[in-house]
PDB file of C-alpha atoms in Angstrom:
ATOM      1  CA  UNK A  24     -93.095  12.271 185.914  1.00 45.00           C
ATOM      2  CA  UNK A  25     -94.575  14.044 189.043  1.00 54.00           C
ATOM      3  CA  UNK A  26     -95.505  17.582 188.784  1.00 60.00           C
ATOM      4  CA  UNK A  27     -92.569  19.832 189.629  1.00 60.00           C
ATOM      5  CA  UNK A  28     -94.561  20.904 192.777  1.00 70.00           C
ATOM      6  CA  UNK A  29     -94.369  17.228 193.989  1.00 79.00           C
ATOM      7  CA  UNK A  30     -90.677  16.753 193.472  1.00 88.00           C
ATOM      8  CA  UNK A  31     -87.991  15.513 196.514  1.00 93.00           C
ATOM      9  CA  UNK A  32     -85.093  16.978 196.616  1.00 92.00           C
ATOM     10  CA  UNK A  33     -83.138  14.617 194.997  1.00 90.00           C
ATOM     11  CA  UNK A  34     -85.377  13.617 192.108  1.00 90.00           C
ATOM     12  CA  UNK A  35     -85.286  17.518 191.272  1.00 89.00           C
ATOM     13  CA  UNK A  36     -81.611  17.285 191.348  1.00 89.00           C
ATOM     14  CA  UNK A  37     -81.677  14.670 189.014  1.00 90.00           C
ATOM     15  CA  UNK A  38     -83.563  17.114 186.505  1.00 87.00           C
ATOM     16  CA  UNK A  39     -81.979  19.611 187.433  1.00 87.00           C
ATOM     17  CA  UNK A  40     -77.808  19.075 187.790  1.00 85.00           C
ATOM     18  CA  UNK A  41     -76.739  21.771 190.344  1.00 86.00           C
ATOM     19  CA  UNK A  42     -80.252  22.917 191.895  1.00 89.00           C
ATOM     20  CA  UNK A  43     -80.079  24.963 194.508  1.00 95.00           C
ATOM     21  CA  UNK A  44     -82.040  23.712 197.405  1.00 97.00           C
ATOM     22  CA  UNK A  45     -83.436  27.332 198.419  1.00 98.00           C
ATOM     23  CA  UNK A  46     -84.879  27.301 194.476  1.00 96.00           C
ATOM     24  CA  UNK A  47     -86.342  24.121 195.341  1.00 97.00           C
ATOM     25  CA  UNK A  48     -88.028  25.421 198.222  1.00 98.00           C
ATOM     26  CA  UNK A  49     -89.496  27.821 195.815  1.00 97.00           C
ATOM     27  CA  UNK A  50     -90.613  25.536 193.471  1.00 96.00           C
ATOM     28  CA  UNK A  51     -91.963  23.517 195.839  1.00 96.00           C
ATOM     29  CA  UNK A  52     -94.367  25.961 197.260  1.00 97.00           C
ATOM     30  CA  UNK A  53     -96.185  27.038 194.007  1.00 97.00           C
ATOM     31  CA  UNK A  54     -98.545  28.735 193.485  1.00 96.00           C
ATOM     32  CA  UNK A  55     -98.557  30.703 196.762  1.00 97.00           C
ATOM     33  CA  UNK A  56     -95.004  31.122 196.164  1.00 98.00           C
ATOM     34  CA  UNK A  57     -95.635  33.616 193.048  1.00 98.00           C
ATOM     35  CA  UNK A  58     -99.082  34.282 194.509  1.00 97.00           C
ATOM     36  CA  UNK A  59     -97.236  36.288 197.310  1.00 98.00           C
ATOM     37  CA  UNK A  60     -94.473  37.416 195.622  1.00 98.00           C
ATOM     38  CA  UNK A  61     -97.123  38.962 192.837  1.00 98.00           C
ATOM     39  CA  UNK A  62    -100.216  39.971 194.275  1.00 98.00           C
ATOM     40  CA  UNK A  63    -101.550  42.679 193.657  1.00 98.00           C
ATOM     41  CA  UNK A  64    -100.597  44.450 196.836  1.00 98.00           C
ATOM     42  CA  UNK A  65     -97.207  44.679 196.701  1.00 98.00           C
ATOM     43  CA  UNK A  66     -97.717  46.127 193.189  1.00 98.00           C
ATOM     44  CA  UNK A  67    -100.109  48.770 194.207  1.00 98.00           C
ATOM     45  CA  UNK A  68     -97.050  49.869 196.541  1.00 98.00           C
ATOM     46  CA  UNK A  69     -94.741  50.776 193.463  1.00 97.00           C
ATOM     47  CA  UNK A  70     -97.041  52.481 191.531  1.00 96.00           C
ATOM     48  CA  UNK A  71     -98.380  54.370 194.148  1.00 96.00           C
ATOM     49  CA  UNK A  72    -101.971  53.037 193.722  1.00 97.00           C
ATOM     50  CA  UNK A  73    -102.130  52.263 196.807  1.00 98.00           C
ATOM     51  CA  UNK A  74    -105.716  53.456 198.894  1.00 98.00           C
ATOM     52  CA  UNK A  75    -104.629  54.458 202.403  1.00 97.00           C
ATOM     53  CA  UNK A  76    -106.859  52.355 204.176  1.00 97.00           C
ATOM     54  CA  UNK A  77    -105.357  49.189 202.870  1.00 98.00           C
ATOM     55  CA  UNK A  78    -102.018  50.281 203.503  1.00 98.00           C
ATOM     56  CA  UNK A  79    -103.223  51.224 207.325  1.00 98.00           C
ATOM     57  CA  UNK A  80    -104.426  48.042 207.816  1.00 97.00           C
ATOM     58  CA  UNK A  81    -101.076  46.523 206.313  1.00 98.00           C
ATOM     59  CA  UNK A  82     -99.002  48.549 208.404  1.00 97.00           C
ATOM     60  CA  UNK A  83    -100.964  48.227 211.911  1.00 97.00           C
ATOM     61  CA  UNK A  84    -100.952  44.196 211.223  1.00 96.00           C
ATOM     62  CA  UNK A  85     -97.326  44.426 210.448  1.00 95.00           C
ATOM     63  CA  UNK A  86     -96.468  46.390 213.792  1.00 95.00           C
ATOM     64  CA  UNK A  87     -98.173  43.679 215.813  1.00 94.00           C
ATOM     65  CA  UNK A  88     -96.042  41.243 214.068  1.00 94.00           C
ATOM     66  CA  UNK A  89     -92.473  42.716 214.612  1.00 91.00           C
ATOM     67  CA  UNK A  90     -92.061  41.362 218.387  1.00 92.00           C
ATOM     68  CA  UNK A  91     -93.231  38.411 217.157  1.00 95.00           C
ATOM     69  CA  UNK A  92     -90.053  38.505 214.530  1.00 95.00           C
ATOM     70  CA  UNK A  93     -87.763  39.977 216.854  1.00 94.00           C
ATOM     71  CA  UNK A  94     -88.410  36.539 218.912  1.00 96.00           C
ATOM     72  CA  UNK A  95     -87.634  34.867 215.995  1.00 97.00           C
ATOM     73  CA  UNK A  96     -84.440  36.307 214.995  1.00 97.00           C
ATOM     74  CA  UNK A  97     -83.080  35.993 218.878  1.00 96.00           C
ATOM     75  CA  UNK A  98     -84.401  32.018 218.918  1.00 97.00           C
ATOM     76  CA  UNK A  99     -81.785  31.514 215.650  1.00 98.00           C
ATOM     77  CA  UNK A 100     -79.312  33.849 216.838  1.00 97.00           C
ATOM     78  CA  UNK A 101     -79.465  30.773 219.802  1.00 97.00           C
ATOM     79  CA  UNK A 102     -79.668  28.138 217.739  1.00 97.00           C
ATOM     80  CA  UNK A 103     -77.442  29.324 215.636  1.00 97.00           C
ATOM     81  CA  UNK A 104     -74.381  26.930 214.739  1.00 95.00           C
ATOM     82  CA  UNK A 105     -71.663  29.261 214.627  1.00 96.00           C
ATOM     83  CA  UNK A 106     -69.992  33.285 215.774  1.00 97.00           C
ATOM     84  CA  UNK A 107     -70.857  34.317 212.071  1.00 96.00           C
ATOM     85  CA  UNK A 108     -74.466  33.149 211.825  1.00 97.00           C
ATOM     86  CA  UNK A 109     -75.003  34.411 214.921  1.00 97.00           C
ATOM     87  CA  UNK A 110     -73.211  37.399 213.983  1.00 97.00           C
ATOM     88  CA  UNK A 111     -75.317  37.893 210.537  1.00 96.00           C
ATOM     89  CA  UNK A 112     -78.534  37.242 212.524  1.00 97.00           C
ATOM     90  CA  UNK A 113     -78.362  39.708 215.613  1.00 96.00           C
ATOM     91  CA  UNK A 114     -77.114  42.725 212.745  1.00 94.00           C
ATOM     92  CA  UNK A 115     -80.502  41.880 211.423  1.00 94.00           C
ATOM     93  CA  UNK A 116     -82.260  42.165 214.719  1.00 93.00           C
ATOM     94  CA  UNK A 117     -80.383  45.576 215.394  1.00 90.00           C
ATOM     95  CA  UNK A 118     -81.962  46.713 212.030  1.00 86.00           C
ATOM     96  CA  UNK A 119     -85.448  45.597 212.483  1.00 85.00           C
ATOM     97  CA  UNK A 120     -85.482  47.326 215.970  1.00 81.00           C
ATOM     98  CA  UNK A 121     -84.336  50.612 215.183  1.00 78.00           C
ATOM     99  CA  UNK A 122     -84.915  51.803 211.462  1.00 70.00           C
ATOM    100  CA  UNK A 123     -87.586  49.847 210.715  1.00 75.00           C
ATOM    101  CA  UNK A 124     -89.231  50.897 213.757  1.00 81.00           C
ATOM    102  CA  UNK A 125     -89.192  54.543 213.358  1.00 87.00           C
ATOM    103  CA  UNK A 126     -90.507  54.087 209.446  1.00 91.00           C
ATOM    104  CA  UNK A 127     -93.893  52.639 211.312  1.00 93.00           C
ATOM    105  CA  UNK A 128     -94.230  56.151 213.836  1.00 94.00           C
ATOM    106  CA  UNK A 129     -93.580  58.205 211.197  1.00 95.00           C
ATOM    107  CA  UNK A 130     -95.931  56.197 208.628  1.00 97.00           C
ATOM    108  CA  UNK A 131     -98.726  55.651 211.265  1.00 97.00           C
ATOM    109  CA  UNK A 132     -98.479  59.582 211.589  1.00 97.00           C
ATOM    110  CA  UNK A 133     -99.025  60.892 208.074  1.00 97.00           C
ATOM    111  CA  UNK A 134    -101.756  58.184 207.590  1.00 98.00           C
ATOM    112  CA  UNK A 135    -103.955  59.113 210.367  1.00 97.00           C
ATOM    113  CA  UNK A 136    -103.461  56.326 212.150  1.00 97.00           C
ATOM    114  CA  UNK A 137    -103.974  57.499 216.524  1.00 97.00           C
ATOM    115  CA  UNK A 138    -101.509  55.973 218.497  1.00 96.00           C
ATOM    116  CA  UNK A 139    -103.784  54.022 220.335  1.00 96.00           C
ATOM    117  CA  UNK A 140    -104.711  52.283 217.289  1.00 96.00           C
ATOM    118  CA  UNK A 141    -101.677  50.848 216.495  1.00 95.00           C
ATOM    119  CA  UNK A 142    -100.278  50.096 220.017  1.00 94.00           C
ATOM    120  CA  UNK A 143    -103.474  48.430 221.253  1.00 95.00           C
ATOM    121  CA  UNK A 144    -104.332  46.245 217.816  1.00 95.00           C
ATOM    122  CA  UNK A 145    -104.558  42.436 217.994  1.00 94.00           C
ATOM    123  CA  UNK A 146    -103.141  40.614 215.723  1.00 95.00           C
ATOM    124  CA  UNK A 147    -105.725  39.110 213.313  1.00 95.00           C
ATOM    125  CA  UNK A 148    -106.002  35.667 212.212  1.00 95.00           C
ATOM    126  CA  UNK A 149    -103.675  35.730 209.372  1.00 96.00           C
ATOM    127  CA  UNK A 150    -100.911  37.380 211.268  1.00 96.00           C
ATOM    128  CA  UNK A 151    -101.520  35.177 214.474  1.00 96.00           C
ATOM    129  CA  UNK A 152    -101.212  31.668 212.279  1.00 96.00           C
ATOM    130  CA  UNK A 153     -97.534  33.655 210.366  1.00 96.00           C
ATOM    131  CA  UNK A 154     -96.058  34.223 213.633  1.00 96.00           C
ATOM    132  CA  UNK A 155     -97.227  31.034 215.295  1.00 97.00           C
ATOM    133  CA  UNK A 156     -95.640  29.406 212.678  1.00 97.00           C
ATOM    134  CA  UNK A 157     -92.773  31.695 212.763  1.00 97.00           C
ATOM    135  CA  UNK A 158     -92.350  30.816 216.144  1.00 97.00           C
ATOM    136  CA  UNK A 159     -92.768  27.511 216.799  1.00 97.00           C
ATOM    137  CA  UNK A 160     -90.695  26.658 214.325  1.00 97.00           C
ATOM    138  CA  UNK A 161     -87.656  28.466 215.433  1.00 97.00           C
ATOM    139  CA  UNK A 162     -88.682  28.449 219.233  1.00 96.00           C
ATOM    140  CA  UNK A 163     -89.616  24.789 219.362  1.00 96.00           C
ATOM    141  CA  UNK A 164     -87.770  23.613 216.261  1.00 97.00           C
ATOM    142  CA  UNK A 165     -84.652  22.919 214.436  1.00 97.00           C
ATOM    143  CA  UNK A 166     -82.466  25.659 213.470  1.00 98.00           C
ATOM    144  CA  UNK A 167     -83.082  24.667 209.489  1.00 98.00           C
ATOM    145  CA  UNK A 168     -86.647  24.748 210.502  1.00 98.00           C
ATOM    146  CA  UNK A 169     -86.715  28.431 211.544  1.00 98.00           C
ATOM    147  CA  UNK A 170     -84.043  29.277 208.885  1.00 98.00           C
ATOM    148  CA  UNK A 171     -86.748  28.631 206.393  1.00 98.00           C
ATOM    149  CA  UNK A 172     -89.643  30.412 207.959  1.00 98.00           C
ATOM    150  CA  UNK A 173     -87.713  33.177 208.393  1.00 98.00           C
ATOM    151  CA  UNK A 174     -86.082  32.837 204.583  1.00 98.00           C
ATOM    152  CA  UNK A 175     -89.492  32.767 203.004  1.00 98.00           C
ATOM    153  CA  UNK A 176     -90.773  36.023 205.224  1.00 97.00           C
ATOM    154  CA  UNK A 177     -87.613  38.291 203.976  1.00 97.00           C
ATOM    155  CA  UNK A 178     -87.078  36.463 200.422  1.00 98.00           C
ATOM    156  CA  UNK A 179     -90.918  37.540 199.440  1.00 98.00           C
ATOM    157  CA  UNK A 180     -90.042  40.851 200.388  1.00 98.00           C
ATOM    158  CA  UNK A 181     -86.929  40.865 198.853  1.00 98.00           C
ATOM    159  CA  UNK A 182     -88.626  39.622 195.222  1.00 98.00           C
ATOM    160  CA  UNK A 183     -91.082  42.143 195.079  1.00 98.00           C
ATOM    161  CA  UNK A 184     -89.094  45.292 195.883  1.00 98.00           C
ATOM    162  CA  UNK A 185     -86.017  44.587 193.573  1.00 97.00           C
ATOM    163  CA  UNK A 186     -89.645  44.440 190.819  1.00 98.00           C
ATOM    164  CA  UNK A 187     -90.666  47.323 192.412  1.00 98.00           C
ATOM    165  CA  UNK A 188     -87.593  49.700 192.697  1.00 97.00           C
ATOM    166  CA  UNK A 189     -86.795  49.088 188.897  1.00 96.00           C
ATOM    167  CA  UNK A 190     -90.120  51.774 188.591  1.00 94.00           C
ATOM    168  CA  UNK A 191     -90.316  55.334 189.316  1.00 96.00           C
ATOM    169  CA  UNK A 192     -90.775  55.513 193.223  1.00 97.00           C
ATOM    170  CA  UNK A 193     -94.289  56.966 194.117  1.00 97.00           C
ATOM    171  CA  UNK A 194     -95.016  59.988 195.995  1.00 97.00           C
ATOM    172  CA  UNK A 195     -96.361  58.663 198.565  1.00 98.00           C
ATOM    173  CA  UNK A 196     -93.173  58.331 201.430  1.00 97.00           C
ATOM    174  CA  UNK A 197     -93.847  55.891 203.291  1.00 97.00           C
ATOM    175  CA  UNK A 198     -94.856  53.551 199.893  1.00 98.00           C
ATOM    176  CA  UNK A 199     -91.221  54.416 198.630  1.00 98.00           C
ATOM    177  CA  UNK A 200     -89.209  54.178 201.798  1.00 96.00           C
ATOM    178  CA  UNK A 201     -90.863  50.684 202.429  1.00 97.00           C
ATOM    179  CA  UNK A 202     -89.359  49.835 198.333  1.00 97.00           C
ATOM    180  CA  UNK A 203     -86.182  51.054 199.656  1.00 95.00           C
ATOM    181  CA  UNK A 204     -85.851  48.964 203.032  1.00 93.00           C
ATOM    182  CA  UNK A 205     -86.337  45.987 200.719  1.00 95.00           C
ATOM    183  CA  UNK A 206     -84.532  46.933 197.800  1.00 95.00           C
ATOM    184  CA  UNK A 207     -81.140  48.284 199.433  1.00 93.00           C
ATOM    185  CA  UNK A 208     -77.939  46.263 199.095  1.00 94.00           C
ATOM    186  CA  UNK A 209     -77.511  44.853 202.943  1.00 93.00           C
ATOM    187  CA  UNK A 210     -81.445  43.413 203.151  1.00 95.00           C
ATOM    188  CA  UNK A 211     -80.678  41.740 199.793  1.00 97.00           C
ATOM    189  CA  UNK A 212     -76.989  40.709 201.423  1.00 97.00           C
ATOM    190  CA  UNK A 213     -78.960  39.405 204.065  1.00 97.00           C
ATOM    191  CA  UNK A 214     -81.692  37.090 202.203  1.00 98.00           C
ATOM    192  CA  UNK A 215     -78.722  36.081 199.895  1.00 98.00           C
ATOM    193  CA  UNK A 216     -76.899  35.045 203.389  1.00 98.00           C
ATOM    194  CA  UNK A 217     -79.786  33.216 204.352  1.00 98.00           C
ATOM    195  CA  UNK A 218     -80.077  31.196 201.178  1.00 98.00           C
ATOM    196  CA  UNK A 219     -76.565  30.066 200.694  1.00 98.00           C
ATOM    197  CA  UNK A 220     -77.034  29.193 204.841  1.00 98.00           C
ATOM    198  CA  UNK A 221     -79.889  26.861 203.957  1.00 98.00           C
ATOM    199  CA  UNK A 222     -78.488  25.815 200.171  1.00 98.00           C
ATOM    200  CA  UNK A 223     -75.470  24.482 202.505  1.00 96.00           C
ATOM    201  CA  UNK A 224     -77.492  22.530 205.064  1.00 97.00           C
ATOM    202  CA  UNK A 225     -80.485  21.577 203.209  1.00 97.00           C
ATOM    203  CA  UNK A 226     -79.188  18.575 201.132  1.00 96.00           C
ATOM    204  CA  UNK A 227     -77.531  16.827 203.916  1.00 96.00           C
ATOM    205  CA  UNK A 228     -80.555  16.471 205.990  1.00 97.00           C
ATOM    206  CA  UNK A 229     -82.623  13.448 205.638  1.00 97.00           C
ATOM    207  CA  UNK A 230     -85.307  12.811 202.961  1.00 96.00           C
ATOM    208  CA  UNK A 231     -87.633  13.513 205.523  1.00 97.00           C
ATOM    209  CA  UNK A 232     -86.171  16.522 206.629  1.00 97.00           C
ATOM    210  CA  UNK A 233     -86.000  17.734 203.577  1.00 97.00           C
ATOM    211  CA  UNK A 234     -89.953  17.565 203.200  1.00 97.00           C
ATOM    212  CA  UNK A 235     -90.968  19.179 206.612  1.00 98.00           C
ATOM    213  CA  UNK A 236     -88.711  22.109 205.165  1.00 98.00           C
ATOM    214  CA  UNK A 237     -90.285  21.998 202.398  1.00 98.00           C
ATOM    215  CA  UNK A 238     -94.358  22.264 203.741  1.00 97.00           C
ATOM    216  CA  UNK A 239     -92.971  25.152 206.217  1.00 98.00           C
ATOM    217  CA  UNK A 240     -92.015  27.394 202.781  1.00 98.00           C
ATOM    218  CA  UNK A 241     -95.094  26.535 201.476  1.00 98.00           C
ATOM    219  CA  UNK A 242     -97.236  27.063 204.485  1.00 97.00           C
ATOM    220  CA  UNK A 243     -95.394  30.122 204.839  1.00 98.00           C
ATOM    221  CA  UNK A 244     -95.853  31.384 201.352  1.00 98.00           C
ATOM    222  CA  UNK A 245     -99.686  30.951 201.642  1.00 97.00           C
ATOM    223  CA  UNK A 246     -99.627  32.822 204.494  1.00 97.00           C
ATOM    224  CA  UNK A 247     -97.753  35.498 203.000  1.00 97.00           C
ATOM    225  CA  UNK A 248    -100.678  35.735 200.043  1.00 97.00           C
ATOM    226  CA  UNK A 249    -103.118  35.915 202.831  1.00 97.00           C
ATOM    227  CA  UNK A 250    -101.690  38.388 204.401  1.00 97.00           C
ATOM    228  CA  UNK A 251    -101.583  40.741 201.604  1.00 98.00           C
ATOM    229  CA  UNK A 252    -104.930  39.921 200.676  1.00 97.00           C
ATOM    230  CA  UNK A 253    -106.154  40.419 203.665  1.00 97.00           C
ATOM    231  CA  UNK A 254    -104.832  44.695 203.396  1.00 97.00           C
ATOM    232  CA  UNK A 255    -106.106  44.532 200.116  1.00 97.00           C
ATOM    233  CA  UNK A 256    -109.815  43.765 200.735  1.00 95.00           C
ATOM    234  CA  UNK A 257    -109.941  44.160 204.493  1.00 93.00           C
ATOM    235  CA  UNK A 258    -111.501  40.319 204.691  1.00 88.00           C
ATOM    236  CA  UNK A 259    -109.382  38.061 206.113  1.00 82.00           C
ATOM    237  CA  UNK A 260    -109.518  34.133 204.394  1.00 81.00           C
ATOM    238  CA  UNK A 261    -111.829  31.736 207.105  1.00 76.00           C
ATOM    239  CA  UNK A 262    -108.926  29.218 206.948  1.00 72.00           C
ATOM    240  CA  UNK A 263    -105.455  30.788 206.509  1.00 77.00           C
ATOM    241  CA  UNK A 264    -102.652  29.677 204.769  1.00 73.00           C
ATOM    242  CA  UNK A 265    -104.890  27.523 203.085  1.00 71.00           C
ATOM    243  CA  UNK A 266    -105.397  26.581 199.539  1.00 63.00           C
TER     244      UNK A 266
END
């Protein structure tokens, strides 16, 4: 039998009676899928082992990303096939331009981190290859397509902070606000939204379909370990996403 990695759509449902295709995505994207979700990043930010300079980096590659989602969200909010996904898509945009925004000032500010620095970064080449791939497949691509860049982005996040807000929070504010924003009840409404969006559409598409969804989650999830890793040790990989 092929390795559970390897696995269409429909020979997994044959395995497994009522799969889920979001699960499958999952699946389908080990090991960067639990390679993101569990690096050792995201746990340094819940027990508040964090050093400072990895979580500046983090946070100044993150700001020069949010545009770049913004753009995202407001492609599917186009794309989008009816009033309530639009509806659930722009609430999301609202969000990410407002609270999430002022977290980053205030973060940037108690970390040291000149103004100058942040507004002026580039991205680097992890966080150039996740939003190119962000974008091109929402901008340039099928609604499904961007659905599942963008589900694999907020469903990583979503993973590690419901780990991480099961702990004591740390001290550190800006390390327990950023548990919060991805712990709280409406994100997880959200990524929960997402998934049933993509569990409704995914098996009707075609075989082939199917597949191209499937290496976007997994080129996104390898991107997502890079990305971390990249905070972590300050040295981004030479070929991102890769494995």
């Amino acid at each position: 039998m092929p390795a559970p990695h390897t696995l269409s759509f429909d020979d997994h449902c044959a395995s497994v009676p009522g799969a889920r295709f979001t699960d499958w995505l999952a699946q389908r994207a080990e090991p960067f899928w639990s390679e993101a979700t569990d690096h050792v990043f995201t746990h340094a930010i819940g027990d508040g082992t964090m050093p400072d300079e990895a979580y500046a980096r983090y946070l100044i590659e993150d700001y020069t990303f949010i545009t770049d989602l913004a753009s995202t969200l407001g492609y599917l909010v186009a794309k989008a096939p009816d009033m309530q996904a639009k509806s659930r898509l722009s609430a999301f945009l609202a969000l990410l331009t407002s609270e999430e925004n002022d977290y980053f000032l205030r973060s940037f500010d108690a970390l040291g981190v000149p103004r100058e620095t942040y507004t002026q970064a580039a991205q680097g080449p992890v966080t150039r290859s996740f939003a190119d791939l962000l974008l091109t497949s929402s901008g340039g691509g099928t609604y499904p397509e961007g659905l599942t860049c963008l589900l694999c982005a907020e469903w990583c996040y979503l993973t590690w902070g419901e780990r991480e807000a099961e702990k004591p929070r740390p001290a550190q504010f800006y390390l327990a606000e950023w548990i919060d924003l991805h712990a709280v009840a409406g994100f997880e409404d959200f990524v929960n939204w997402i998934r049933r969006e993509l569990d409704r559409i995914g098996p009707s598409l075609s075989a082939e379909m199917q597949e191209r969804l499937a290496d976007l989650f997994r080129q996104m999830s390898a991107l997502e370990r890079d990305f971390f890793e990249t905070a972590w040790s300050g040295h981004p990989p030479e070929h991102p996403g890769a494995g």
